[in-house]
Amino acid sequence: MDFSATQSVKPVPGKMGVTGNMVFGAQYSHATSVLEVERLRALQMDPASWANDHPTIADDSNYDDHPELSGYQTLPEQDVKDDSEVESPSPESDKKNRMSLQSASGKLASMDSGDNKKDGASEQGAKNDTTGAGSSVVVEGMKPSALSILQDPLLILRGLDYEAAMGDLYLVGTDHKSDEGLYALQRSKQKARFHKFKEMLQQPVVDLDVLRKLSWSGVPTAIRPIVWQLLVGYLPCNSDRRNLALERKRKEYQDGVQQTFARGIEGLDQTIWHQVFIDVPRTNPKMALFQNETTQRCLERILYCWAIRHPASSYVQGINDLVTPFFLVFLSAYIGEDQDPESYDISLLPQPILAAIEADSYWCLSKLLDGIQDNFTHAQPGIQRQIVKLRELICRIDAPLAAHLQSEHVEFIQFSFRWMNCLLMREVTLQHTIRMWDTYLTEHPHGFSEFHLYVCAAFLTKWSAELQRMEFQEIMLFLQDVPTDDWQEKDIELLLSEAFMWKSLFHSSPMHLTSASK
């Protein structure tokens, strides 16, 4: 799909008349103003009061926020003439103009003012009337500002308050039921932190070092899409370049998809396609979003296009898991805060938004895999190195556990290969994985390799007491299905904190690990 077709044309600036009349090009400038006034009079409405009741039209001259108004023009005040000064239109033009006004009224009535989330459309199932694909589409659960966010991700901040962004965020070490005072204090600190995020993202040039420091302890859900895209290096830090770069990358991906699938499935590399085709339905089989047919078609295109562009590794099982956090996070940018992205029916969204989610997920997956590509090349040397380092690290930080595993003839590769290949995504929930990735993305440029190694060490030692009471078969069964179903966000926070501690102690002193393993 050509994304250039979805970009709005800069409207011609002009003054707002007392009636707030909108016109469709110069050819209708006077006739349509008269027809609109006549229509309002027929409805026994005062034109000026009608304008006051429609701030989206009368007060907001920034049409970039509303791509649906592309090509519309405000009627300059000096051009509003008395009825007697305007020649009556012919019956044909009268009918044409009225049809145009009715069409415009339908569009404008369905639009949200941007910041106001309590209008009638939102109250009736958060439904929105958009024109993203060239026709009117009613979308349930989609943000009223979704098409604006599509063109400028920074608009995700518009009208966003702390409560909507953070929700009932878990605060480490607090229990709001038993200690309301401490909870209120921590909540206040989180609120100040949230406003720091907003202030940082609104800067002309985002300071990535500062953004990384803020994001290490977690990113608010509502702004995670744009923060991730900045941290991974997909979005430029310079706001002046951001929207054009986004449009270019999305178009580049869509052109690549069209070229790759031009001859249909028969024209693909059947070996790669077969593996992708059978792996996609296995991706998060218990989550409705990833069992949705629309989602699966997107994942197939993402994975196949990545594979053929990286012949050194091609497609390897496990990469299908790594795209899912990006896909879910970027979906959340376009649906209401009251919607659960894990169960949302993505097929409801307009095609331009679906295409943007797919393209953004592809490019961010590519950025991630660029840093760990030797995990997926022949013989997967990156994973082999990490497994050796994990064994050395456990020998250093938990010698009794290391000795017990050795006495039971448990090889680290038997259980930790999947931990490295899938980044522990099979061991914790997707939401907890997303929280972990907040931190991984800040540990630039080796968060998904070196820092992940220390997270795996902290994860294994967490079960040290249980494992030392088990024999070989019990150990293997336990590590293949680690009991994390009841984990909360505090458990992930503690895991990351412990990993940071081990990294601080050993990362700069690798000889400590080598000597301990001998």
Short mmCIF file of C-alpha atoms in Angstrom, two decimals:
data_model
loop_
_atom_site.label_atom_id
_atom_site.label_comp_id
_atom_site.label_asym_id
_atom_site.label_seq_id
_atom_site.Cartn_x
_atom_site.Cartn_y
_atom_site.Cartn_z
CA MET A 1 0.00 0.00 0.00
CA ASP A 2 1.27 3.48 -0.85
CA PHE A 3 1.25 5.47 2.36
CA SER A 4 1.72 8.70 0.47
CA ALA A 5 -1.95 8.46 -0.38
CA THR A 6 -2.90 8.74 3.29
CA GLN A 7 -0.97 11.91 3.99
CA SER A 8 -3.06 15.06 4.31
CA VAL A 9 -2.52 18.01 2.00
CA LYS A 10 -1.72 21.22 3.80
CA PRO A 11 -4.92 23.32 3.77
CA VAL A 12 -4.83 26.91 2.66
CA PRO A 13 -4.83 29.09 5.80
CA GLY A 14 -7.53 31.67 6.21
CA LYS A 15 -9.56 33.53 8.78
CA MET A 16 -12.57 32.04 10.46
CA GLY A 17 -15.82 33.75 9.62
CA VAL A 18 -18.48 34.41 12.18
CA THR A 19 -20.43 31.38 11.03
CA GLY A 20 -17.48 29.00 10.81
CA ASN A 21 -18.47 27.91 7.29
CA MET A 22 -16.29 25.28 5.61
CA VAL A 23 -15.82 25.20 1.84
CA PHE A 24 -14.51 22.53 -0.51
CA GLY A 25 -12.11 24.34 -2.80
CA ALA A 26 -12.41 27.81 -4.31
CA GLN A 27 -15.16 26.90 -6.77
CA TYR A 28 -17.73 26.62 -3.97
CA SER A 29 -16.52 29.49 -1.80
CA HIS A 30 -19.59 31.73 -1.96
CA ALA A 31 -22.35 29.33 -2.96
CA THR A 32 -21.65 26.87 -0.17
CA SER A 33 -21.52 29.59 2.48
CA VAL A 34 -25.00 30.71 1.52
CA LEU A 35 -26.35 27.15 1.40
CA GLU A 36 -24.96 26.40 4.85
CA VAL A 37 -26.50 29.54 6.34
CA GLU A 38 -29.83 28.65 4.74
CA ARG A 39 -29.63 25.12 6.14
CA LEU A 40 -29.00 26.43 9.66
CA ARG A 41 -31.85 28.88 9.39
CA ALA A 42 -34.14 26.07 8.29
CA LEU A 43 -33.17 24.23 11.44
CA GLN A 44 -33.92 27.41 13.45
CA MET A 45 -30.31 27.63 14.57
CA ASP A 46 -28.27 30.77 14.88
CA PRO A 47 -25.09 30.40 12.76
CA ALA A 48 -22.94 32.05 15.39
CA SER A 49 -24.23 29.79 18.16
CA TRP A 50 -23.73 26.77 15.88
CA ALA A 51 -20.08 27.77 15.47
CA ASN A 52 -19.70 28.09 19.23
CA ASP A 53 -21.12 24.61 19.68
CA HIS A 54 -18.56 23.17 17.23
CA PRO A 55 -15.12 24.11 18.54
CA THR A 56 -13.50 21.51 16.29
CA ILE A 57 -14.44 23.68 13.33
CA ALA A 58 -14.81 27.18 14.70
CA ASP A 59 -11.86 27.36 17.07
CA ASP A 60 -9.25 24.93 15.85
CA SER A 61 -7.30 26.13 12.81
CA ASN A 62 -4.70 23.33 13.00
CA TYR A 63 -6.03 20.89 10.45
CA ASP A 64 -2.93 18.72 10.71
CA ASP A 65 -4.62 17.15 13.72
CA HIS A 66 -7.51 16.02 11.54
CA PRO A 67 -6.47 14.36 8.28
CA GLU A 68 -10.14 13.89 7.47
CA LEU A 69 -10.25 17.66 6.75
CA SER A 70 -7.46 17.50 4.19
CA GLY A 71 -8.21 19.98 1.41
CA TYR A 72 -10.82 21.89 3.43
CA GLN A 73 -10.44 25.64 3.69
CA THR A 74 -11.85 28.19 6.08
CA LEU A 75 -13.83 30.98 4.51
CA PRO A 76 -12.07 34.32 5.10
CA GLU A 77 -14.20 36.75 7.02
CA GLN A 78 -14.07 39.39 4.30
CA ASP A 79 -15.45 36.86 1.78
CA VAL A 80 -18.70 36.28 3.70
CA LYS A 81 -21.27 38.22 1.77
CA ASP A 82 -24.84 39.10 2.36
CA ASP A 83 -27.36 36.79 0.71
CA SER A 84 -28.41 39.46 -1.74
CA GLU A 85 -24.86 39.88 -3.04
CA VAL A 86 -24.51 36.28 -4.16
CA GLU A 87 -25.99 35.00 -7.37
CA SER A 88 -28.41 32.13 -6.83
CA PRO A 89 -26.91 28.83 -7.92
CA SER A 90 -28.44 26.72 -10.65
CA PRO A 91 -30.54 23.66 -9.63
CA GLU A 92 -27.69 21.35 -10.67
CA SER A 93 -25.04 23.17 -8.65
CA ASP A 94 -27.49 23.59 -5.77
CA LYS A 95 -27.94 19.81 -5.58
CA LYS A 96 -24.19 19.20 -5.92
CA ASN A 97 -23.34 21.69 -3.19
CA ARG A 98 -25.93 20.32 -0.81
CA MET A 99 -24.60 16.80 -1.32
CA SER A 100 -21.10 18.06 -0.58
CA LEU A 101 -22.25 19.76 2.60
CA GLN A 102 -24.13 16.69 3.75
CA SER A 103 -21.01 14.61 3.18
CA ALA A 104 -18.92 17.10 5.12
CA SER A 105 -21.43 17.22 7.94
CA GLY A 106 -21.25 13.46 8.23
CA LYS A 107 -17.48 13.58 8.52
CA LEU A 108 -17.36 16.49 10.92
CA ALA A 109 -20.10 15.16 13.17
CA SER A 110 -18.17 11.94 13.67
CA MET A 111 -14.85 13.60 14.52
CA ASP A 112 -13.57 14.03 18.01
CA SER A 113 -12.00 17.35 18.99
CA GLY A 114 -8.79 15.54 19.92
CA ASP A 115 -8.56 16.13 23.64
CA ASN A 116 -12.22 15.63 24.54
CA LYS A 117 -12.72 11.94 25.21
CA LYS A 118 -16.18 12.25 26.68
CA ASP A 119 -18.18 13.04 23.54
CA GLY A 120 -21.13 11.03 22.33
CA ALA A 121 -19.09 8.77 20.09
CA SER A 122 -16.78 7.75 22.91
CA GLU A 123 -19.68 7.10 25.24
CA GLN A 124 -21.32 4.84 22.70
CA GLY A 125 -18.69 2.13 22.64
CA ALA A 126 -15.79 4.39 21.64
CA LYS A 127 -16.86 4.29 17.99
CA ASN A 128 -15.22 6.54 15.47
CA ASP A 129 -16.04 7.49 11.89
CA THR A 130 -12.86 7.67 9.84
CA THR A 131 -11.92 8.08 6.23
CA GLY A 132 -8.50 6.47 6.29
CA ALA A 133 -9.10 4.19 3.32
CA GLY A 134 -11.14 6.65 1.32
CA SER A 135 -14.53 5.50 2.64
CA SER A 136 -16.41 5.92 5.91
CA VAL A 137 -15.70 3.14 8.38
CA VAL A 138 -17.20 2.73 11.86
CA VAL A 139 -14.59 1.28 14.19
CA GLU A 140 -15.39 0.12 17.68
CA GLY A 141 -12.72 0.52 20.33
CA MET A 142 -10.43 2.72 18.21
CA LYS A 143 -9.17 6.03 19.58
CA PRO A 144 -10.90 9.05 18.03
CA SER A 145 -7.44 10.47 17.30
CA ALA A 146 -6.08 7.23 15.78
CA LEU A 147 -5.63 8.59 12.25
CA SER A 148 -3.84 11.65 13.59
CA ILE A 149 -1.50 9.44 15.63
CA LEU A 150 -0.88 7.45 12.46
CA GLN A 151 0.71 10.51 10.88
CA ASP A 152 2.34 11.97 14.00
CA PRO A 153 3.07 9.56 16.89
CA LEU A 154 3.65 12.47 19.26
CA LEU A 155 -0.09 13.19 19.18
CA ILE A 156 -0.47 10.18 21.46
CA LEU A 157 0.33 12.64 24.27
CA ARG A 158 -2.56 14.93 23.45
CA GLY A 159 -5.13 14.93 26.23
CA LEU A 160 -3.23 12.21 28.07
CA ASP A 161 -3.35 12.45 31.85
CA TYR A 162 -1.51 10.53 34.51
CA GLU A 163 -4.38 8.31 35.62
CA ALA A 164 -5.19 7.18 32.08
CA ALA A 165 -1.54 6.50 31.28
CA MET A 166 -0.51 4.68 34.43
CA GLY A 167 -3.68 3.03 35.67
CA ASP A 168 -3.32 1.16 38.95
CA LEU A 169 0.40 0.68 38.40
CA TYR A 170 2.03 -1.69 40.82
CA LEU A 171 4.52 0.09 43.03
CA VAL A 172 7.38 -2.05 44.27
CA GLY A 173 7.36 -2.52 48.03
CA THR A 174 3.92 -1.02 48.60
CA ASP A 175 0.46 -2.35 49.25
CA HIS A 176 -2.18 0.34 48.84
CA LYS A 177 -4.66 -1.70 50.86
CA SER A 178 -2.47 -2.03 53.95
CA ASP A 179 -0.35 1.13 53.71
CA GLU A 180 -2.27 3.92 52.03
CA GLY A 181 0.20 6.61 53.12
CA LEU A 182 3.21 4.92 51.55
CA TYR A 183 1.18 4.06 48.47
CA ALA A 184 0.15 7.71 48.05
CA LEU A 185 3.77 8.82 48.38
CA GLN A 186 5.00 6.35 45.77
CA ARG A 187 2.11 7.25 43.53
CA SER A 188 3.12 10.89 43.74
CA LYS A 189 6.67 9.99 42.72
CA GLN A 190 5.38 7.99 39.76
CA LYS A 191 3.22 10.92 38.69
CA ALA A 192 6.23 13.23 38.68
CA ARG A 193 8.13 10.63 36.67
CA PHE A 194 5.30 10.41 34.15
CA HIS A 195 5.39 14.16 33.60
CA LYS A 196 9.13 13.92 33.01
CA PHE A 197 8.38 11.45 30.21
CA LYS A 198 5.90 13.84 28.63
CA GLU A 199 8.25 16.79 28.90
CA MET A 200 11.12 14.79 27.39
CA LEU A 201 9.08 13.50 24.44
CA GLN A 202 7.86 17.00 23.59
CA GLN A 203 11.39 18.37 23.20
CA PRO A 204 12.48 19.31 19.64
CA VAL A 205 15.32 16.79 20.02
CA VAL A 206 14.88 13.90 22.44
CA ASP A 207 17.92 13.20 24.62
CA LEU A 208 18.22 9.42 24.39
CA ASP A 209 20.48 9.15 27.41
CA VAL A 210 17.90 10.84 29.61
CA LEU A 211 15.09 8.81 28.04
CA ARG A 212 16.97 5.58 28.77
CA LYS A 213 17.41 6.53 32.41
CA LEU A 214 13.70 7.29 32.74
CA SER A 215 12.69 4.08 30.97
CA TRP A 216 14.87 1.64 32.90
CA SER A 217 12.28 1.31 35.65
CA GLY A 218 9.43 0.87 33.19
CA VAL A 219 7.55 2.91 30.62
CA PRO A 220 3.91 4.02 31.06
CA THR A 221 1.68 1.88 28.88
CA ALA A 222 0.05 4.77 27.04
CA ILE A 223 3.33 6.23 25.76
CA ARG A 224 5.26 2.98 25.35
CA PRO A 225 4.78 2.84 21.52
CA ILE A 226 6.66 6.07 20.82
CA VAL A 227 9.24 5.46 23.58
CA TRP A 228 10.09 2.02 22.20
CA GLN A 229 10.40 3.35 18.66
CA LEU A 230 12.82 6.00 19.88
CA LEU A 231 14.86 3.64 22.06
CA VAL A 232 15.21 1.00 19.36
CA GLY A 233 16.41 3.62 16.87
CA TYR A 234 13.44 3.45 14.52
CA LEU A 235 12.20 7.01 15.09
CA PRO A 236 14.64 9.93 14.74
CA CYS A 237 15.25 11.95 17.90
CA ASN A 238 14.77 15.15 15.89
CA SER A 239 11.05 15.92 15.77
CA ASP A 240 11.41 17.79 12.45
CA ARG A 241 12.55 14.60 10.70
CA ARG A 242 10.31 12.16 12.54
CA ASN A 243 7.10 12.14 10.53
CA LEU A 244 8.79 12.09 7.12
CA ALA A 245 11.10 9.29 8.23
CA LEU A 246 8.12 7.30 9.51
CA GLU A 247 6.23 7.75 6.25
CA ARG A 248 9.29 6.74 4.22
CA LYS A 249 10.00 3.58 6.23
CA ARG A 250 6.40 2.45 6.15
CA LYS A 251 6.22 2.96 2.41
CA GLU A 252 9.52 1.14 1.93
CA TYR A 253 8.17 -1.87 3.80
CA GLN A 254 4.86 -1.87 1.91
CA ASP A 255 6.66 -1.65 -1.43
CA GLY A 256 8.85 -4.56 -0.37
CA VAL A 257 5.82 -6.65 0.58
CA GLN A 258 4.14 -5.95 -2.75
CA GLN A 259 7.27 -6.90 -4.64
CA THR A 260 7.87 -10.05 -2.57
CA PHE A 261 4.32 -11.36 -2.85
CA ALA A 262 3.70 -10.14 -6.40
CA ARG A 263 3.56 -13.70 -7.74
CA GLY A 264 1.56 -15.08 -4.83
CA ILE A 265 2.56 -17.90 -2.51
CA GLU A 266 3.86 -19.95 -5.43
CA GLY A 267 6.56 -17.37 -6.08
CA LEU A 268 8.02 -17.59 -2.55
CA ASP A 269 10.90 -19.65 -1.22
CA GLN A 270 8.84 -22.66 -0.19
CA THR A 271 11.25 -23.88 2.50
CA ILE A 272 11.19 -20.59 4.35
CA TRP A 273 7.50 -20.01 3.75
CA HIS A 274 6.54 -23.45 5.03
CA GLN A 275 8.37 -22.92 8.33
CA VAL A 276 6.85 -19.46 8.79
CA PHE A 277 3.42 -20.73 7.84
CA ILE A 278 3.40 -23.52 10.44
CA ASP A 279 5.02 -21.43 13.20
CA VAL A 280 2.67 -18.42 13.09
CA PRO A 281 -0.41 -20.32 14.39
CA ARG A 282 1.75 -21.64 17.24
CA THR A 283 2.59 -18.10 18.34
CA ASN A 284 0.88 -17.36 21.66
CA PRO A 285 -1.84 -19.96 21.03
CA LYS A 286 -3.83 -18.93 24.11
CA MET A 287 -4.03 -15.24 23.18
CA ALA A 288 -6.92 -14.14 20.97
CA LEU A 289 -4.95 -11.37 19.26
CA PHE A 290 -2.40 -13.77 17.80
CA GLN A 291 -5.01 -16.33 16.78
CA ASN A 292 -6.81 -13.67 14.78
CA GLU A 293 -6.50 -14.36 11.06
CA THR A 294 -5.67 -10.73 10.28
CA THR A 295 -2.83 -10.76 12.81
CA GLN A 296 -1.47 -14.03 11.47
CA ARG A 297 -1.33 -12.70 7.91
CA CYS A 298 0.63 -9.69 9.20
CA LEU A 299 3.07 -11.90 11.09
CA GLU A 300 3.59 -14.12 8.05
CA ARG A 301 4.57 -11.15 5.91
CA ILE A 302 6.83 -9.68 8.61
CA LEU A 303 8.70 -12.94 9.24
CA TYR A 304 9.04 -13.96 5.60
CA CYS A 305 10.24 -10.52 4.48
CA TRP A 306 12.79 -10.42 7.29
CA ALA A 307 14.04 -13.93 6.44
CA ILE A 308 14.68 -13.29 2.75
CA ARG A 309 16.49 -10.04 3.56
CA HIS A 310 18.80 -11.80 6.01
CA PRO A 311 20.02 -14.89 4.16
CA ALA A 312 22.86 -15.51 6.63
CA SER A 313 20.33 -16.52 9.25
CA SER A 314 17.05 -16.75 7.33
CA TYR A 315 14.07 -17.73 9.47
CA VAL A 316 14.67 -19.64 12.71
CA GLN A 317 12.02 -20.86 15.11
CA GLY A 318 11.77 -18.40 17.97
CA ILE A 319 11.86 -15.26 15.87
CA ASN A 320 8.08 -15.51 15.64
CA ASP A 321 7.92 -14.95 19.41
CA LEU A 322 10.15 -11.89 19.27
CA VAL A 323 7.84 -9.89 17.02
CA THR A 324 4.80 -10.23 19.32
CA PRO A 325 5.73 -7.61 21.96
CA PHE A 326 6.23 -4.98 19.26
CA PHE A 327 2.98 -5.89 17.56
CA LEU A 328 0.93 -5.69 20.75
CA VAL A 329 2.55 -2.46 21.96
CA PHE A 330 2.08 -0.68 18.63
CA LEU A 331 -1.53 -1.84 18.44
CA SER A 332 -2.18 -0.20 21.82
CA ALA A 333 -1.36 3.21 20.31
CA TYR A 334 -4.54 3.16 18.24
CA ILE A 335 -7.15 1.60 20.54
CA GLY A 336 -8.83 3.06 23.60
CA GLU A 337 -7.39 2.75 27.08
CA ASP A 338 -10.41 0.64 28.05
CA GLN A 339 -9.60 -1.93 25.35
CA ASP A 340 -7.51 -5.04 26.03
CA PRO A 341 -5.02 -5.39 23.16
CA GLU A 342 -4.58 -9.11 23.91
CA SER A 343 -8.19 -9.78 22.96
CA TYR A 344 -8.95 -6.89 20.60
CA ASP A 345 -10.28 -7.81 17.16
CA ILE A 346 -7.64 -6.17 15.02
CA SER A 347 -9.58 -6.83 11.83
CA LEU A 348 -11.87 -3.93 12.82
CA LEU A 349 -9.14 -1.35 12.26
CA PRO A 350 -8.84 0.60 8.99
CA GLN A 351 -6.27 -0.72 6.54
CA PRO A 352 -3.85 2.23 6.89
CA ILE A 353 -3.54 1.59 10.62
CA LEU A 354 -3.10 -2.16 10.14
CA ALA A 355 -0.39 -1.47 7.59
CA ALA A 356 1.37 0.94 9.96
CA ILE A 357 1.36 -1.54 12.85
CA GLU A 358 2.78 -4.21 10.56
CA ALA A 359 5.50 -1.97 9.11
CA ASP A 360 6.53 -0.56 12.49
CA SER A 361 6.73 -4.07 13.96
CA TYR A 362 8.89 -5.24 11.05
CA TRP A 363 11.41 -2.43 11.36
CA CYS A 364 11.68 -2.64 15.15
CA LEU A 365 12.08 -6.42 14.99
CA SER A 366 14.87 -5.86 12.46
CA LYS A 367 16.58 -3.40 14.81
CA LEU A 368 16.39 -5.87 17.67
CA LEU A 369 17.69 -8.81 15.64
CA ASP A 370 20.58 -6.74 14.27
CA GLY A 371 22.05 -6.87 17.77
CA ILE A 372 21.63 -10.61 18.28
CA GLN A 373 21.78 -11.95 14.73
CA ASP A 374 24.53 -14.45 15.58
CA ASN A 375 21.90 -16.15 17.75
CA PHE A 376 20.21 -17.24 14.53
CA THR A 377 23.03 -17.89 12.08
CA HIS A 378 24.32 -21.42 11.34
CA ALA A 379 24.97 -23.37 14.58
CA GLN A 380 23.72 -20.32 16.52
CA PRO A 381 27.13 -19.33 17.96
CA GLY A 382 25.70 -16.39 19.89
CA ILE A 383 23.48 -18.67 21.95
CA GLN A 384 26.31 -21.17 22.47
CA ARG A 385 28.50 -18.41 23.92
CA GLN A 386 25.74 -17.21 26.22
CA ILE A 387 25.15 -20.72 27.57
CA VAL A 388 28.84 -21.09 28.42
CA LYS A 389 28.83 -17.69 30.15
CA LEU A 390 25.68 -18.60 32.07
CA ARG A 391 27.33 -21.73 33.46
CA GLU A 392 30.39 -19.71 34.47
CA LEU A 393 28.20 -17.09 36.12
CA ILE A 394 26.19 -19.63 38.14
CA CYS A 395 29.44 -21.24 39.31
CA ARG A 396 30.43 -17.86 40.68
CA ILE A 397 27.21 -16.62 42.26
CA ASP A 398 25.63 -19.92 43.38
CA ALA A 399 28.29 -22.62 43.65
CA PRO A 400 26.06 -25.15 45.51
CA LEU A 401 23.46 -25.01 42.72
CA ALA A 402 26.13 -25.37 40.02
CA ALA A 403 27.61 -28.38 41.84
CA HIS A 404 24.19 -30.02 42.22
CA LEU A 405 23.35 -29.61 38.54
CA GLN A 406 26.70 -31.11 37.63
CA SER A 407 26.22 -34.06 40.00
CA GLU A 408 22.84 -34.75 38.40
CA HIS A 409 24.42 -34.54 34.93
CA VAL A 410 22.24 -31.63 33.94
CA GLU A 411 23.76 -29.71 31.03
CA PHE A 412 22.95 -26.02 30.82
CA ILE A 413 22.17 -26.30 27.12
CA GLN A 414 19.30 -28.66 27.96
CA PHE A 415 17.24 -25.96 29.61
CA SER A 416 18.82 -22.58 28.85
CA PHE A 417 18.90 -22.82 25.05
CA ARG A 418 15.24 -21.82 24.91
CA TRP A 419 15.85 -19.04 27.42
CA MET A 420 18.40 -17.49 25.08
CA ASN A 421 16.58 -18.25 21.85
CA CYS A 422 13.21 -16.85 22.95
CA LEU A 423 14.46 -14.33 25.54
CA LEU A 424 12.50 -16.04 28.35
CA MET A 425 9.22 -15.34 26.55
CA ARG A 426 8.06 -18.93 27.07
CA GLU A 427 8.72 -18.63 30.82
CA VAL A 428 6.79 -15.42 31.64
CA THR A 429 3.64 -13.74 30.34
CA LEU A 430 3.70 -11.37 27.40
CA GLN A 431 2.91 -8.40 29.63
CA HIS A 432 5.86 -9.27 31.86
CA THR A 433 8.03 -9.69 28.79
CA ILE A 434 7.05 -6.19 27.68
CA ARG A 435 8.06 -4.82 31.07
CA MET A 436 11.42 -6.61 30.79
CA TRP A 437 11.94 -5.15 27.33
CA ASP A 438 11.46 -1.64 28.72
CA THR A 439 14.72 -2.25 30.57
CA TYR A 440 16.42 -4.25 27.80
CA LEU A 441 15.95 -1.38 25.36
CA THR A 442 17.66 1.02 27.76
CA GLU A 443 20.70 -1.26 28.16
CA HIS A 444 22.00 -0.07 24.82
CA PRO A 445 23.43 -1.67 22.76
CA HIS A 446 23.56 -5.12 24.40
CA GLY A 447 20.34 -5.34 26.37
CA PHE A 448 19.07 -8.40 24.52
CA SER A 449 22.39 -10.21 24.72
CA GLU A 450 24.64 -9.31 27.64
CA PHE A 451 22.03 -7.98 30.06
CA HIS A 452 19.69 -10.84 29.20
CA LEU A 453 22.42 -13.24 30.31
CA TYR A 454 22.33 -11.77 33.82
CA VAL A 455 18.54 -11.89 33.84
CA CYS A 456 18.73 -15.63 33.07
CA ALA A 457 21.22 -16.08 35.92
CA ALA A 458 18.91 -14.28 38.34
CA PHE A 459 15.99 -16.33 37.05
CA LEU A 460 17.79 -19.66 37.61
CA THR A 461 19.10 -18.82 41.08
CA LYS A 462 15.60 -17.78 42.13
CA TRP A 463 14.70 -21.48 42.14
CA SER A 464 17.96 -22.64 43.69
CA ALA A 465 16.47 -24.10 46.88
CA GLU A 466 13.84 -26.11 45.01
CA LEU A 467 16.27 -27.37 42.38
CA GLN A 468 18.81 -28.60 44.93
CA ARG A 469 16.16 -30.94 46.35
CA MET A 470 15.44 -32.51 42.95
CA GLU A 471 16.94 -35.24 40.84
CA PHE A 472 17.65 -35.11 37.10
CA GLN A 473 14.17 -35.85 35.79
CA GLU A 474 12.45 -33.55 38.25
CA ILE A 475 14.92 -30.78 37.45
CA MET A 476 14.29 -31.05 33.74
CA LEU A 477 10.52 -31.11 34.12
CA PHE A 478 10.62 -28.15 36.48
CA LEU A 479 12.82 -26.00 34.23
CA GLN A 480 10.69 -26.78 31.19
CA ASP A 481 7.63 -25.40 32.98
CA VAL A 482 8.79 -22.93 35.62
CA PRO A 483 5.91 -21.89 37.92
CA THR A 484 5.57 -18.20 37.08
CA ASP A 485 1.80 -18.11 36.52
CA ASP A 486 1.22 -16.19 39.73
CA TRP A 487 4.05 -13.71 39.17
CA GLN A 488 3.26 -10.04 39.52
CA GLU A 489 5.10 -7.02 38.23
CA LYS A 490 7.04 -6.81 41.50
CA ASP A 491 8.63 -10.18 40.69
CA ILE A 492 9.84 -8.86 37.34
CA GLU A 493 11.17 -5.70 38.99
CA LEU A 494 13.13 -7.75 41.52
CA LEU A 495 14.45 -10.02 38.78
CA LEU A 496 15.73 -7.05 36.78
CA SER A 497 17.23 -5.43 39.86
CA GLU A 498 19.11 -8.58 40.77
CA ALA A 499 20.33 -8.93 37.18
CA PHE A 500 21.63 -5.36 37.29
CA MET A 501 23.48 -6.16 40.51
CA TRP A 502 25.20 -9.21 38.98
CA LYS A 503 26.08 -7.25 35.88
CA SER A 504 27.60 -4.45 37.95
CA LEU A 505 29.76 -6.98 39.82
CA PHE A 506 30.96 -9.22 37.01
CA HIS A 507 30.53 -7.61 33.60
CA SER A 508 33.71 -5.54 33.89
CA SER A 509 35.65 -8.40 35.52
CA PRO A 510 35.27 -11.42 33.22
CA MET A 511 38.31 -13.16 34.74
CA HIS A 512 36.30 -13.75 37.90
CA LEU A 513 33.92 -15.92 35.90
CA THR A 514 36.67 -17.83 34.10
CA SER A 515 38.51 -18.70 37.31
CA ALA A 516 35.34 -19.75 39.10
CA SER A 517 34.39 -22.26 36.40
CA LYS A 518 37.71 -24.09 36.42
#
